[in-house]
Structure formats: structure tokens, C-alpha cells
Amino acid sequence: MAISLQMQKRLDKIQALIDQGYTLEKSYGFPVLKTSEGKAKPVGGFKAPTGFSWIAFFFPFAVCTQIREWSYFYVVGIFSIAISITTAIFNIDFTNAGTAAAIGVMYGFNYPYLRYLSNKKGTEEIPVLASIILGIVLSIICAIPSIIIDAVVGIS
């Protein structure tokens, strides 16, 4: 798949860090950048080495599907279930918009690293349109447990 100029610049920054002795790996589905001494360096925040990917913020379901980063759907499912349970326990209506924004920010910072790891691994990318459709379907599927929780709590 073609890589945009902005993403290529981010990938080049990651490669420069790797060339300086940093290592990049995944832990629990999230990228971890470590110095040569093994000290973790934050990949997100205002001082993120690669900046922020707006496309991953707005469309994390599509970009993660495109690079076959299935852990995204585990994160969405777990967050959705946690919100449903918290809503049921405290009887406070938490909105999914806040959850979606938090996940978007997470993947906005993490996506360049995930893309780098995917490229280095040689993962065959899913075409854009197919990744959008599949990403939406998988997002709906991973929301089913929280929908069930919400329905059961609403009946009580």
C-alpha cells in the first residue's frame, strides 16, 4: 500500500530512533519504545517523537484493520464493557463519545509505531475500502457484549 508523505516522515523518525539504538516492540497491543538501556520512552503526548496522526484519530477502526492490528478491537470491546458496567453500578450515563475520543487520541499517537512494526513485519495490508467496511463490522461486533449489558441493566 502507498504511504502518505506525512506518514513516511513519521516512519523515518522512528527509523532514526532505531538507528540510534532504540528498540520498538509491542506490549499488550501497544507500542513500547525503549532506549538502549532498556528504559521506556513515551510514544504519546506533546513531546511524542512522531507527532499525532489525525487520520488514526478519526478512523482508528479503518487504519488498524488496514494493517491488521486486531488488538484495537480488543481495546474497544474492553472499554465498552467497562463503560457499561460503570454506568450500571453508579447509575451515571457515561457517553461513548468520550470513550471514542480517548481511543482516537491513543491511536492517533500510537498508529505511526504500529504502522512501522507492521511494515517491518511485512504484513500484507487490506485495501482501504475493505478495511473501512470490515473495521465498522468488527467495531459493531465488539460492542455486542456492552449492548447486552446495557439491555439487561435497562430491563431490571
Short mmCIF file of C-alpha atoms in Angstrom, two decimals:
data_model
loop_
_atom_site.label_atom_id
_atom_site.label_comp_id
_atom_site.label_asym_id
_atom_site.label_seq_id
_atom_site.Cartn_x
_atom_site.Cartn_y
_atom_site.Cartn_z
CA MET A 1 0.00 0.00 0.00
CA ALA A 2 1.06 3.55 -0.62
CA ILE A 3 2.27 5.52 2.38
CA SER A 4 1.49 9.23 2.55
CA LEU A 5 4.33 11.73 2.73
CA GLN A 6 3.35 12.68 6.31
CA MET A 7 3.33 9.05 7.42
CA GLN A 8 6.64 8.37 5.69
CA LYS A 9 8.18 11.26 7.66
CA ARG A 10 6.88 9.68 10.87
CA LEU A 11 8.24 6.28 9.88
CA ASP A 12 11.60 7.87 9.06
CA LYS A 13 11.69 9.45 12.55
CA ILE A 14 11.06 6.04 14.08
CA GLN A 15 13.80 4.51 11.92
CA ALA A 16 16.18 7.26 13.05
CA LEU A 17 15.45 6.36 16.67
CA ILE A 18 16.03 2.67 15.91
CA ASP A 19 19.33 3.62 14.25
CA GLN A 20 20.31 5.47 17.45
CA GLY A 21 19.89 2.25 19.46
CA TYR A 22 16.25 2.42 20.46
CA THR A 23 14.06 -0.66 20.20
CA LEU A 24 10.39 -0.81 19.34
CA GLU A 25 8.13 -3.64 20.38
CA LYS A 26 4.53 -4.25 21.34
CA SER A 27 3.30 -4.96 24.83
CA TYR A 28 -0.37 -5.80 25.32
CA GLY A 29 -1.08 -4.47 21.83
CA PHE A 30 0.58 -1.09 22.40
CA PRO A 31 3.93 0.09 21.06
CA VAL A 32 6.77 0.47 23.54
CA LEU A 33 9.85 2.47 22.56
CA LYS A 34 12.92 1.69 24.69
CA THR A 35 16.32 3.32 24.92
CA SER A 36 19.47 1.24 24.53
CA GLU A 37 19.49 0.96 28.35
CA GLY A 38 16.01 -0.60 28.25
CA LYS A 39 14.22 2.47 29.61
CA ALA A 40 10.74 3.04 28.16
CA LYS A 41 10.22 6.32 26.30
CA PRO A 42 6.67 7.69 25.92
CA VAL A 43 5.25 7.41 22.41
CA GLY A 44 2.38 9.82 23.06
CA GLY A 45 1.86 13.27 24.48
CA PHE A 46 3.06 16.71 23.47
CA LYS A 47 6.66 15.55 23.05
CA ALA A 48 5.85 12.47 21.00
CA PRO A 49 8.73 11.76 18.61
CA THR A 50 6.41 11.14 15.66
CA GLY A 51 3.64 13.60 16.41
CA PHE A 52 -0.05 12.86 16.03
CA SER A 53 -1.88 11.07 13.21
CA TRP A 54 -5.23 12.74 12.60
CA ILE A 55 -6.37 10.01 10.23
CA ALA A 56 -5.84 7.45 13.01
CA PHE A 57 -7.70 9.73 15.44
CA PHE A 58 -10.80 9.96 13.24
CA PHE A 59 -10.68 6.47 11.66
CA PRO A 60 -8.80 4.13 14.03
CA PHE A 61 -11.11 1.23 13.12
CA ALA A 62 -10.12 1.55 9.45
CA VAL A 63 -6.38 2.14 9.80
CA CYS A 64 -5.97 -0.64 12.37
CA THR A 65 -7.91 -3.03 10.16
CA GLN A 66 -5.80 -1.98 7.18
CA ILE A 67 -2.57 -3.00 8.95
CA ARG A 68 -4.25 -6.00 10.64
CA GLU A 69 -3.83 -4.56 14.13
CA TRP A 70 -6.61 -6.62 15.70
CA SER A 71 -5.75 -5.56 19.26
CA TYR A 72 -7.63 -2.32 18.53
CA PHE A 73 -10.90 -4.25 18.66
CA TYR A 74 -9.99 -5.83 22.00
CA VAL A 75 -9.36 -2.34 23.37
CA VAL A 76 -12.70 -1.06 22.04
CA GLY A 77 -14.54 -4.08 23.44
CA ILE A 78 -12.92 -3.81 26.86
CA PHE A 79 -13.53 -0.06 27.08
CA SER A 80 -17.18 -0.52 26.02
CA ILE A 81 -17.78 -3.23 28.60
CA ALA A 82 -16.07 -1.17 31.31
CA ILE A 83 -18.24 1.85 30.48
CA SER A 84 -21.40 -0.28 30.52
CA ILE A 85 -20.53 -1.84 33.88
CA THR A 86 -19.55 1.53 35.37
CA THR A 87 -22.78 3.06 34.10
CA ALA A 88 -24.78 0.19 35.64
CA ILE A 89 -23.02 0.37 39.01
CA PHE A 90 -23.02 4.14 39.50
CA ASN A 91 -26.20 4.86 37.51
CA ILE A 92 -24.37 7.64 35.68
CA ASP A 93 -24.81 7.85 31.94
CA PHE A 94 -21.29 7.85 30.54
CA THR A 95 -21.27 8.64 26.86
CA ASN A 96 -19.45 6.56 24.31
CA ALA A 97 -18.29 9.79 22.65
CA GLY A 98 -15.75 10.29 25.42
CA THR A 99 -14.57 6.72 25.04
CA ALA A 100 -14.30 7.11 21.28
CA ALA A 101 -12.29 10.32 21.70
CA ALA A 102 -9.94 8.69 24.22
CA ILE A 103 -9.37 5.71 21.94
CA GLY A 104 -8.88 8.07 18.99
CA VAL A 105 -6.20 10.01 20.88
CA MET A 106 -4.48 6.78 21.90
CA TYR A 107 -4.31 5.53 18.34
CA GLY A 108 -3.51 8.98 16.96
CA PHE A 109 -0.22 8.77 18.85
CA ASN A 110 0.32 5.00 18.57
CA TYR A 111 -0.54 4.43 14.92
CA PRO A 112 2.80 5.51 13.38
CA TYR A 113 4.58 2.98 15.60
CA LEU A 114 2.07 0.26 14.82
CA ARG A 115 2.41 1.03 11.11
CA TYR A 116 6.20 0.87 11.40
CA LEU A 117 6.03 -2.53 13.12
CA SER A 118 3.53 -3.77 10.55
CA ASN A 119 5.79 -2.67 7.67
CA LYS A 120 8.87 -4.26 9.24
CA LYS A 121 6.97 -7.50 9.77
CA GLY A 122 5.90 -7.49 6.12
CA THR A 123 2.19 -7.58 6.90
CA GLU A 124 0.05 -7.52 3.78
CA GLU A 125 -2.29 -4.56 4.13
CA ILE A 126 -6.02 -4.75 3.50
CA PRO A 127 -7.26 -2.33 0.80
CA VAL A 128 -8.74 0.94 2.09
CA LEU A 129 -12.42 0.41 1.22
CA ALA A 130 -12.38 -3.16 2.52
CA SER A 131 -10.68 -2.03 5.74
CA ILE A 132 -13.34 0.65 6.31
CA ILE A 133 -16.19 -1.83 5.87
CA LEU A 134 -14.53 -4.62 7.85
CA GLY A 135 -13.48 -2.15 10.57
CA ILE A 136 -17.07 -0.95 11.01
CA VAL A 137 -18.38 -4.53 11.14
CA LEU A 138 -15.74 -5.59 13.69
CA SER A 139 -16.45 -2.49 15.80
CA ILE A 140 -20.13 -3.39 15.92
CA ILE A 141 -19.32 -6.99 16.81
CA CYS A 142 -17.01 -6.00 19.66
CA ALA A 143 -19.70 -3.66 21.04
CA ILE A 144 -22.26 -6.51 21.33
CA PRO A 145 -21.30 -7.51 24.91
CA SER A 146 -21.75 -3.94 26.15
CA ILE A 147 -25.06 -3.67 24.28
CA ILE A 148 -26.21 -6.82 26.06
CA ILE A 149 -25.11 -5.43 29.43
CA ASP A 150 -26.94 -2.18 28.73
CA ALA A 151 -30.07 -4.08 27.69
CA VAL A 152 -30.05 -6.32 30.77
CA VAL A 153 -29.49 -3.40 33.14
CA GLY A 154 -32.18 -1.38 31.36
CA ILE A 155 -34.73 -4.20 31.85
CA SER A 156 -34.13 -4.54 35.61
#
